[in-house]
Amino acid sequence: MLKGKDNLQLLTKPRRIVITTHHKPDGDALGSSLGLYHWLKKKNHQVSVVVSSDFPDFLDWMPGRGSVIMYPQSPEMASKLINEAEIIFCLDYSALSRTHALEPIIREAAGQKWMIDHHLEPEDFADLSYWDSNAAATAQLVYRFLEEELQGKADIDADIATCLYTGIMTDTGSFRFRSTTAAVHHIIAELLDAGARNWEIHEQVYNSATERRLNFLGYCLLNCLEVIPAYNTALFSIRKEDLAKFNVTTGDTEGLVNYALSIKGIRLAALIVDRTELIKLSLRSIGEIPCNEICKKYFNGGGHLNASGGSAAGDIATVVNTFKSILPEYKELLTK
Ligand code: 5GP
Ligand code: MN
């Protein structure tokens, strides 16, 4: 699971380090990045977190978020930091394309690439990889990496614990998903001991909606949801004009797909959004229905068995029809 262990000795001296994560960072991407950021800073490394986009408002309280460098705002600084880094951490992604605008810069940078991730089928680009597709979150792997590979558990303070807790909490759906093992709960207990204030973190992430966001949610539940009983499938399809009506920003659609999955008997849920030049899809499933296979085969994406994403060109009605046309292939799993 750890490949390239010999490279770890680089950390015995202060280094120039950049931490990168995937486009539109979610709680795990930002939580694992900032957790590692604080730990490396404590060890006197020169550290920056560089991302290719903004991140949701519900994460805009995390310790260290003010130091995150966003490529669209500061392209020159972002490129310079990556080019000059001795180590580039690649967190919560295993294919460089998931860093969008950063991909060519990271690919060509001279520094070592160290991947810490839990996605399936990693691309072979890293000099060091700490990878486990059974891990519930990259933040869980960062914790293990610090504890087991860097013997650095004692340095996990309240800020680090808060960031890692947030990553694990969001990627496990608040400790609900099948990935939430006893080992996850043991780590969570350690993070609480280290100073993570669980009730405050839940409050910040889940009770920070705006009235506008709730109105958008209500609108989607009423107008954009379609249930397909024959395949135990439900989907939201959200058009550009729906997004515009509610002035939807990054993060406002987060969690929406779970409402479709929460309908009794539904085993596959999709959120299909006409957001940018491409139509973005998020899939969620229960049991053995392979969201990652569907996204990989049909929507140029991937992810985990029960949670994946992808995108497609064309108009939203066509993408919705494509999605529906795939359902018969999975009928047995969907109706079992
Ligand atoms: P979400 O539906 O929340 O955007 O993403 C769910 C999971 O699917 C993510 O954790 C990530 O693993 C994966 N994922 C989302 N979008 C993409 C994509 O465009 N490509 C790939 N390979 N994986 C994605
Ligand atoms: Mn993750």
GROMACS .gro file of C-alpha atoms and ligand atoms in nm:
model
  361
    1MET     CA    1   0.000   0.000   0.000
    2LEU     CA    2   0.298   0.233   0.054
    3LYS     CA    3   0.511   0.244  -0.260
    4GLY     CA    4   0.831   0.446  -0.278
    5LYS     CA    5   0.897   0.438   0.096
    6ASP     CA    6   1.265   0.527   0.045
    7ASN     CA    7   1.159   0.874  -0.065
    8LEU     CA    8   1.024   0.947   0.281
    9GLN     CA    9   1.376   1.037   0.392
   10LEU     CA   10   1.336   1.364   0.197
   11LEU     CA   11   1.130   1.490   0.487
   12THR     CA   12   1.422   1.477   0.727
   13LYS     CA   13   1.515   1.828   0.606
   14PRO     CA   14   1.287   2.132   0.559
   15ARG     CA   15   1.151   2.122   0.203
   16ARG     CA   16   0.949   2.334  -0.035
   17ILE     CA   17   0.619   2.147  -0.049
   18VAL     CA   18   0.296   2.203  -0.238
   19ILE     CA   19  -0.023   2.015  -0.155
   20THR     CA   20  -0.272   1.975  -0.440
   21THR     CA   21  -0.616   1.820  -0.450
   22HIS     CA   22  -0.896   1.773  -0.703
   23HIS     CA   23  -1.101   2.042  -0.878
   24LYS     CA   24  -1.389   2.177  -0.668
   25PRO     CA   25  -1.251   2.037  -0.343
   26ASP     CA   26  -1.503   1.869  -0.115
   27GLY     CA   27  -1.473   1.819   0.261
   28ASP     CA   28  -1.229   1.531   0.230
   29ALA     CA   29  -1.014   1.702  -0.033
   30LEU     CA   30  -0.983   2.023   0.167
   31GLY     CA   31  -0.978   1.854   0.508
   32SER     CA   32  -0.698   1.613   0.418
   33SER     CA   33  -0.501   1.891   0.246
   34LEU     CA   34  -0.525   2.139   0.531
   35GLY     CA   35  -0.464   1.870   0.794
   36LEU     CA   36  -0.141   1.770   0.623
   37TYR     CA   37  -0.056   2.138   0.563
   38HIS     CA   38  -0.066   2.220   0.936
   39TRP     CA   39   0.137   1.913   1.026
   40LEU     CA   40   0.411   1.986   0.770
   41LYS     CA   41   0.426   2.351   0.877
   42LYS     CA   42   0.492   2.236   1.233
   43LYS     CA   43   0.789   2.043   1.098
   44ASN     CA   44   0.931   2.365   0.948
   45HIS     CA   45   0.862   2.285   0.586
   46GLN     CA   46   0.763   2.563   0.350
   47VAL     CA   47   0.411   2.453   0.256
   48SER     CA   48   0.133   2.579   0.027
   49VAL     CA   49  -0.203   2.432  -0.070
   50VAL     CA   50  -0.282   2.498  -0.437
   51VAL     CA   51  -0.621   2.416  -0.595
   52SER     CA   52  -0.777   2.467  -0.937
   53SER     CA   53  -1.103   2.626  -0.822
   54ASP     CA   54  -1.294   2.772  -0.531
   55PHE     CA   55  -1.454   2.548  -0.268
   56PRO     CA   56  -1.800   2.541  -0.107
   57ASP     CA   57  -1.903   2.805   0.148
   58PHE     CA   58  -1.977   2.534   0.404
   59LEU     CA   59  -1.601   2.465   0.422
   60ASP     CA   60  -1.506   2.830   0.444
   61TRP     CA   61  -1.431   2.817   0.816
   62MET     CA   62  -1.165   2.547   0.822
   63PRO     CA   63  -0.836   2.631   0.996
   64GLY     CA   64  -0.593   2.746   0.729
   65ARG     CA   65  -0.849   2.801   0.451
   66GLY     CA   66  -0.727   3.161   0.405
   67SER     CA   67  -0.388   3.035   0.290
   68VAL     CA   68  -0.527   2.817   0.008
   69ILE     CA   69  -0.406   2.943  -0.330
   70MET     CA   70  -0.664   2.922  -0.607
   71TYR     CA   71  -0.522   2.891  -0.955
   72PRO     CA   72  -0.785   3.108  -1.129
   73GLN     CA   73  -0.706   3.401  -0.896
   74SER     CA   74  -0.327   3.360  -0.882
   75PRO     CA   75  -0.211   3.154  -1.181
   76GLU     CA   76   0.146   3.279  -1.177
   77MET     CA   77   0.201   3.219  -0.809
   78ALA     CA   78   0.035   2.878  -0.829
   79SER     CA   79   0.256   2.770  -1.122
   80LYS     CA   80   0.571   2.904  -0.959
   81LEU     CA   81   0.503   2.721  -0.633
   82ILE     CA   82   0.438   2.392  -0.813
   83ASN     CA   83   0.740   2.433  -1.038
   84GLU     CA   84   0.971   2.506  -0.748
   85ALA     CA   85   0.834   2.244  -0.509
   86GLU     CA   86   1.059   1.957  -0.408
   87ILE     CA   87   0.754   1.750  -0.311
   88ILE     CA   88   0.404   1.781  -0.459
   89PHE     CA   89   0.141   1.600  -0.258
   90CYS     CA   90  -0.154   1.475  -0.460
   91LEU     CA   91  -0.442   1.423  -0.220
   92ASP     CA   92  -0.784   1.269  -0.277
   93TYR     CA   93  -0.730   1.202  -0.645
   94SER     CA   94  -0.549   0.931  -0.836
   95ALA     CA   95  -0.574   1.068  -1.191
   96LEU     CA   96  -0.398   1.396  -1.264
   97SER     CA   97  -0.682   1.506  -1.493
   98ARG     CA   98  -0.893   1.562  -1.181
   99THR     CA   99  -0.684   1.872  -1.106
  100HIS     CA  100  -0.813   2.037  -1.428
  101ALA     CA  101  -0.596   2.344  -1.501
  102LEU     CA  102  -0.318   2.221  -1.271
  103GLU     CA  103  -0.271   1.894  -1.461
  104PRO     CA  104  -0.005   2.004  -1.713
  105ILE     CA  105   0.182   2.203  -1.448
  106ILE     CA  106   0.197   1.913  -1.204
  107ARG     CA  107   0.275   1.665  -1.479
  108GLU     CA  108   0.578   1.864  -1.594
  109ALA     CA  109   0.702   1.977  -1.254
  110ALA     CA  110   1.040   1.842  -1.147
  111GLY     CA  111   0.948   1.775  -0.784
  112GLN     CA  112   0.852   1.433  -0.653
  113LYS     CA  113   0.483   1.348  -0.661
  114TRP     CA  114   0.345   1.187  -0.351
  115MET     CA  115  -0.008   1.054  -0.380
  116ILE     CA  116  -0.232   0.980  -0.083
  117ASP     CA  117  -0.569   0.855  -0.201
  118HIS     CA  118  -0.855   0.607  -0.179
  119HIS     CA  119  -0.995   0.604  -0.534
  120LEU     CA  120  -0.999   0.295  -0.753
  121GLU     CA  121  -0.759   0.233  -1.040
  122PRO     CA  122  -0.485   0.487  -0.970
  123GLU     CA  123  -0.287   0.634  -1.258
  124ASP     CA  124   0.083   0.557  -1.243
  125PHE     CA  125   0.236   0.902  -1.196
  126ALA     CA  126   0.356   0.910  -0.837
  127ASP     CA  127   0.706   0.868  -0.692
  128LEU     CA  128   0.548   0.770  -0.366
  129SER     CA  129   0.196   0.642  -0.321
  130TYR     CA  130   0.003   0.568  -0.006
  131TRP     CA  131  -0.314   0.421  -0.143
  132ASP     CA  132  -0.602   0.213  -0.012
  133SER     CA  133  -0.934   0.196  -0.191
  134ASN     CA  134  -1.093   0.049   0.123
  135ALA     CA  135  -1.023   0.364   0.322
  136ALA     CA  136  -1.331   0.571   0.397
  137ALA     CA  137  -1.156   0.900   0.327
  138THR     CA  138  -0.823   1.043   0.223
  139ALA     CA  139  -0.822   1.218   0.561
  140GLN     CA  140  -0.818   0.873   0.723
  141LEU     CA  141  -0.514   0.783   0.511
  142VAL     CA  142  -0.341   1.109   0.602
  143TYR     CA  143  -0.393   1.023   0.968
  144ARG     CA  144  -0.246   0.676   0.915
  145PHE     CA  145   0.040   0.816   0.707
  146LEU     CA  146   0.132   1.062   0.981
  147GLU     CA  147   0.098   0.800   1.252
  148GLU     CA  148   0.256   0.496   1.091
  149GLU     CA  149   0.496   0.626   0.830
  150LEU     CA  150   0.611   0.952   0.988
  151GLN     CA  151   0.567   0.864   1.355
  152GLY     CA  152   0.399   1.201   1.390
  153LYS     CA  153   0.085   1.130   1.588
  154ALA     CA  154   0.201   1.336   1.884
  155ASP     CA  155   0.206   1.646   1.665
  156ILE     CA  156  -0.161   1.615   1.568
  157ASP     CA  157  -0.308   1.924   1.733
  158ALA     CA  158  -0.662   2.063   1.741
  159ASP     CA  159  -0.637   2.231   1.398
  160ILE     CA  160  -0.506   1.918   1.229
  161ALA     CA  161  -0.763   1.702   1.408
  162THR     CA  162  -1.043   1.939   1.302
  163CYS     CA  163  -0.942   1.922   0.936
  164LEU     CA  164  -0.905   1.543   0.934
  165TYR     CA  165  -1.232   1.495   1.123
  166THR     CA  166  -1.410   1.707   0.862
  167GLY     CA  167  -1.270   1.495   0.579
  168ILE     CA  168  -1.376   1.167   0.737
  169MET     CA  169  -1.715   1.302   0.843
  170THR     CA  170  -1.805   1.430   0.497
  171ASP     CA  171  -1.676   1.128   0.302
  172THR     CA  172  -1.863   0.883   0.526
  173GLY     CA  173  -2.191   1.076   0.511
  174SER     CA  174  -2.152   1.151   0.883
  175PHE     CA  175  -2.035   0.799   0.964
  176ARG     CA  176  -2.324   0.627   0.787
  177PHE     CA  177  -2.168   0.459   0.484
  178ARG     CA  178  -2.043   0.100   0.467
  179SER     CA  179  -1.687   0.234   0.468
  180THR     CA  180  -1.734   0.346   0.831
  181THR     CA  181  -1.546   0.065   1.004
  182ALA     CA  182  -1.441   0.024   1.364
  183ALA     CA  183  -1.096   0.148   1.255
  184VAL     CA  184  -1.256   0.471   1.134
  185HIS     CA  185  -1.425   0.519   1.470
  186HIS     CA  186  -1.094   0.453   1.648
  187ILE     CA  187  -0.930   0.730   1.447
  188ILE     CA  188  -1.224   0.961   1.517
  189ALA     CA  189  -1.178   0.894   1.890
  190GLU     CA  190  -0.810   0.990   1.857
  191LEU     CA  191  -0.905   1.307   1.672
  192LEU     CA  192  -1.149   1.403   1.948
  193ASP     CA  193  -0.875   1.346   2.204
  194ALA     CA  194  -0.648   1.569   1.997
  195GLY     CA  195  -0.898   1.854   2.020
  196ALA     CA  196  -1.148   1.823   1.732
  197ARG     CA  197  -1.478   1.969   1.851
  198ASN     CA  198  -1.719   1.735   1.673
  199TRP     CA  199  -2.038   1.925   1.750
  200GLU     CA  200  -1.893   2.249   1.615
  201ILE     CA  201  -1.773   2.081   1.297
  202HIS     CA  202  -2.117   1.928   1.229
  203GLU     CA  203  -2.274   2.267   1.297
  204GLN     CA  204  -2.038   2.445   1.057
  205VAL     CA  205  -2.081   2.198   0.774
  206TYR     CA  206  -2.444   2.096   0.800
  207ASN     CA  207  -2.617   2.393   0.965
  208SER     CA  208  -2.480   2.669   0.752
  209ALA     CA  209  -2.731   2.679   0.468
  210THR     CA  210  -2.874   3.004   0.338
  211GLU     CA  211  -3.246   3.056   0.284
  212ARG     CA  212  -3.169   3.070  -0.089
  213ARG     CA  213  -3.008   2.724  -0.076
  214LEU     CA  214  -3.308   2.576   0.102
  215ASN     CA  215  -3.541   2.738  -0.151
  216PHE     CA  216  -3.334   2.580  -0.427
  217LEU     CA  217  -3.356   2.242  -0.253
  218GLY     CA  218  -3.734   2.276  -0.224
  219TYR     CA  219  -3.757   2.373  -0.589
  220CYS     CA  220  -3.551   2.071  -0.697
  221LEU     CA  221  -3.751   1.828  -0.482
  222LEU     CA  222  -4.072   1.959  -0.631
  223ASN     CA  223  -3.975   2.019  -0.993
  224CYS     CA  224  -3.660   1.834  -1.090
  225LEU     CA  225  -3.701   1.488  -0.937
  226GLU     CA  226  -3.802   1.188  -1.145
  227VAL     CA  227  -3.858   0.840  -1.006
  228ILE     CA  228  -3.831   0.535  -1.230
  229PRO     CA  229  -3.993   0.257  -1.023
  230ALA     CA  230  -3.922  -0.021  -1.274
  231TYR     CA  231  -3.548   0.023  -1.209
  232ASN     CA  232  -3.560   0.147  -0.847
  233THR     CA  233  -3.387   0.458  -0.972
  234ALA     CA  234  -3.445   0.826  -0.906
  235LEU     CA  235  -3.281   1.124  -1.068
  236PHE     CA  236  -3.264   1.499  -1.049
  237SER     CA  237  -3.208   1.687  -1.370
  238ILE     CA  238  -3.125   2.050  -1.319
  239ARG     CA  239  -3.112   2.295  -1.606
  240LYS     CA  240  -2.904   2.610  -1.642
  241GLU     CA  241  -3.212   2.827  -1.590
  242ASP     CA  242  -3.289   2.647  -1.260
  243LEU     CA  243  -2.937   2.727  -1.137
  244ALA     CA  244  -2.967   3.086  -1.250
  245LYS     CA  245  -3.304   3.135  -1.081
  246PHE     CA  246  -3.150   3.056  -0.742
  247ASN     CA  247  -2.807   3.201  -0.810
  248VAL     CA  248  -2.656   2.860  -0.732
  249THR     CA  249  -2.287   2.857  -0.636
  250THR     CA  250  -2.024   2.592  -0.562
  251GLY     CA  251  -2.151   2.354  -0.299
  252ASP     CA  252  -2.521   2.437  -0.330
  253THR     CA  253  -2.595   2.107  -0.504
  254GLU     CA  254  -2.384   1.907  -0.256
  255GLY     CA  255  -2.590   1.636  -0.091
  256LEU     CA  256  -2.888   1.681  -0.323
  257VAL     CA  257  -2.841   1.340  -0.483
  258ASN     CA  258  -2.885   1.177  -0.141
  259TYR     CA  259  -3.248   1.293  -0.129
  260ALA     CA  260  -3.316   1.083  -0.437
  261LEU     CA  261  -3.146   0.786  -0.270
  262SER     CA  262  -3.348   0.838   0.050
  263ILE     CA  263  -3.673   0.734  -0.120
  264LYS     CA  264  -3.780   0.392   0.005
  265GLY     CA  265  -3.675   0.119  -0.237
  266ILE     CA  266  -3.446   0.341  -0.448
  267ARG     CA  267  -3.110   0.174  -0.515
  268LEU     CA  268  -2.957   0.411  -0.769
  269ALA     CA  269  -2.973   0.789  -0.764
  270ALA     CA  270  -2.839   1.043  -1.010
  271LEU     CA  271  -2.791   1.417  -1.007
  272ILE     CA  272  -2.753   1.554  -1.358
  273VAL     CA  273  -2.664   1.921  -1.372
  274ASP     CA  274  -2.617   2.153  -1.667
  275ARG     CA  275  -2.353   2.363  -1.499
  276THR     CA  276  -2.068   2.439  -1.734
  277GLU     CA  277  -1.993   2.353  -2.094
  278LEU     CA  278  -2.029   1.989  -1.989
  279ILE     CA  279  -2.318   1.819  -1.813
  280LYS     CA  280  -2.199   1.694  -1.472
  281LEU     CA  281  -2.330   1.370  -1.322
  282SER     CA  282  -2.317   1.242  -0.966
  283LEU     CA  283  -2.426   0.887  -0.898
  284ARG     CA  284  -2.499   0.717  -0.568
  285SER     CA  285  -2.609   0.358  -0.509
  286ILE     CA  286  -2.662   0.099  -0.244
  287GLY     CA  287  -2.536  -0.258  -0.248
  288GLU     CA  288  -2.344  -0.386  -0.546
  289ILE     CA  289  -2.466  -0.143  -0.812
  290PRO     CA  290  -2.141  -0.013  -0.958
  291CYS     CA  291  -2.162   0.367  -0.992
  292ASN     CA  292  -1.792   0.375  -1.080
  293GLU     CA  293  -1.836   0.133  -1.369
  294ILE     CA  294  -2.132   0.330  -1.506
  295CYS     CA  295  -1.941   0.658  -1.481
  296LYS     CA  296  -1.630   0.512  -1.637
  297LYS     CA  297  -1.807   0.337  -1.923
  298TYR     CA  298  -2.052   0.607  -2.017
  299PHE     CA  299  -1.958   0.940  -1.859
  300ASN     CA  300  -1.582   0.974  -1.873
  301GLY     CA  301  -1.554   0.957  -1.494
  302GLY     CA  302  -1.516   0.719  -1.206
  303GLY     CA  303  -1.500   0.709  -0.828
  304HIS     CA  304  -1.611   0.456  -0.572
  305LEU     CA  305  -1.855   0.165  -0.603
  306ASN     CA  306  -2.140   0.354  -0.435
  307ALA     CA  307  -2.044   0.716  -0.516
  308SER     CA  308  -1.906   0.833  -0.846
  309GLY     CA  309  -1.906   1.122  -1.084
  310GLY     CA  310  -1.853   1.203  -1.446
  311SER     CA  311  -1.954   1.436  -1.723
  312ALA     CA  312  -2.090   1.433  -2.076
  313ALA     CA  313  -2.118   1.669  -2.368
  314GLY     CA  314  -2.452   1.756  -2.526
  315ASP     CA  315  -2.778   1.893  -2.398
  316ILE     CA  316  -2.919   1.782  -2.065
  317ALA     CA  317  -3.221   1.602  -2.213
  318THR     CA  318  -2.989   1.382  -2.419
  319VAL     CA  319  -2.769   1.303  -2.119
  320VAL     CA  320  -3.077   1.214  -1.912
  321ASN     CA  321  -3.189   0.981  -2.191
  322THR     CA  322  -2.846   0.823  -2.212
  323PHE     CA  323  -2.857   0.761  -1.839
  324LYS     CA  324  -3.203   0.603  -1.864
  325SER     CA  325  -3.097   0.386  -2.157
  326ILE     CA  326  -2.822   0.231  -1.942
  327LEU     CA  327  -3.062   0.109  -1.673
  328PRO     CA  328  -3.173  -0.213  -1.848
  329GLU     CA  329  -2.810  -0.332  -1.845
  330TYR     CA  330  -2.817  -0.321  -1.464
  331LYS     CA  331  -3.175  -0.442  -1.422
  332GLU     CA  332  -3.081  -0.752  -1.226
  333LEU     CA  333  -2.878  -0.561  -0.968
  334LEU     CA  334  -3.130  -0.278  -0.954
  335THR     CA  335  -3.432  -0.496  -0.891
  336LYS     CA  336  -3.287  -0.771  -0.677
  3375GP     P1  337  -1.951   1.379  -0.656
  3375GP     O1  338  -2.068   1.307  -0.709
  3375GP     O2  339  -1.970   1.416  -0.512
  3375GP     O3  340  -1.906   1.491  -0.742
  3375GP     O4  341  -1.832   1.276  -0.658
  3375GP     C1  342  -1.842   1.153  -0.593
  3375GP     C2  343  -1.712   1.078  -0.613
  3375GP     O5  344  -1.701   1.048  -0.750
  3375GP     C3  345  -1.589   1.160  -0.579
  3375GP     O6  346  -1.546   1.130  -0.451
  3375GP     C4  347  -1.491   1.114  -0.680
  3375GP     O7  348  -1.432   0.998  -0.632
  3375GP     C5  349  -1.570   1.069  -0.798
  3375GP     N1  350  -1.576   1.163  -0.910
  3375GP     C6  351  -1.656   1.273  -0.922
  3375GP     N2  352  -1.638   1.332  -1.041
  3375GP     C7  353  -1.546   1.259  -1.107
  3375GP     C8  354  -1.487   1.270  -1.238
  3375GP     O8  355  -1.517   1.358  -1.318
  3375GP     N3  356  -1.393   1.175  -1.269
  3375GP     C9  357  -1.360   1.075  -1.184
  3375GP     N4  358  -1.268   0.986  -1.221
  3375GP     N5  359  -1.414   1.062  -1.063
  3375GP    C10  360  -1.506   1.152  -1.024
  338MN      MN  361  -1.230   1.144  -0.063
   0.00000   0.00000   0.00000
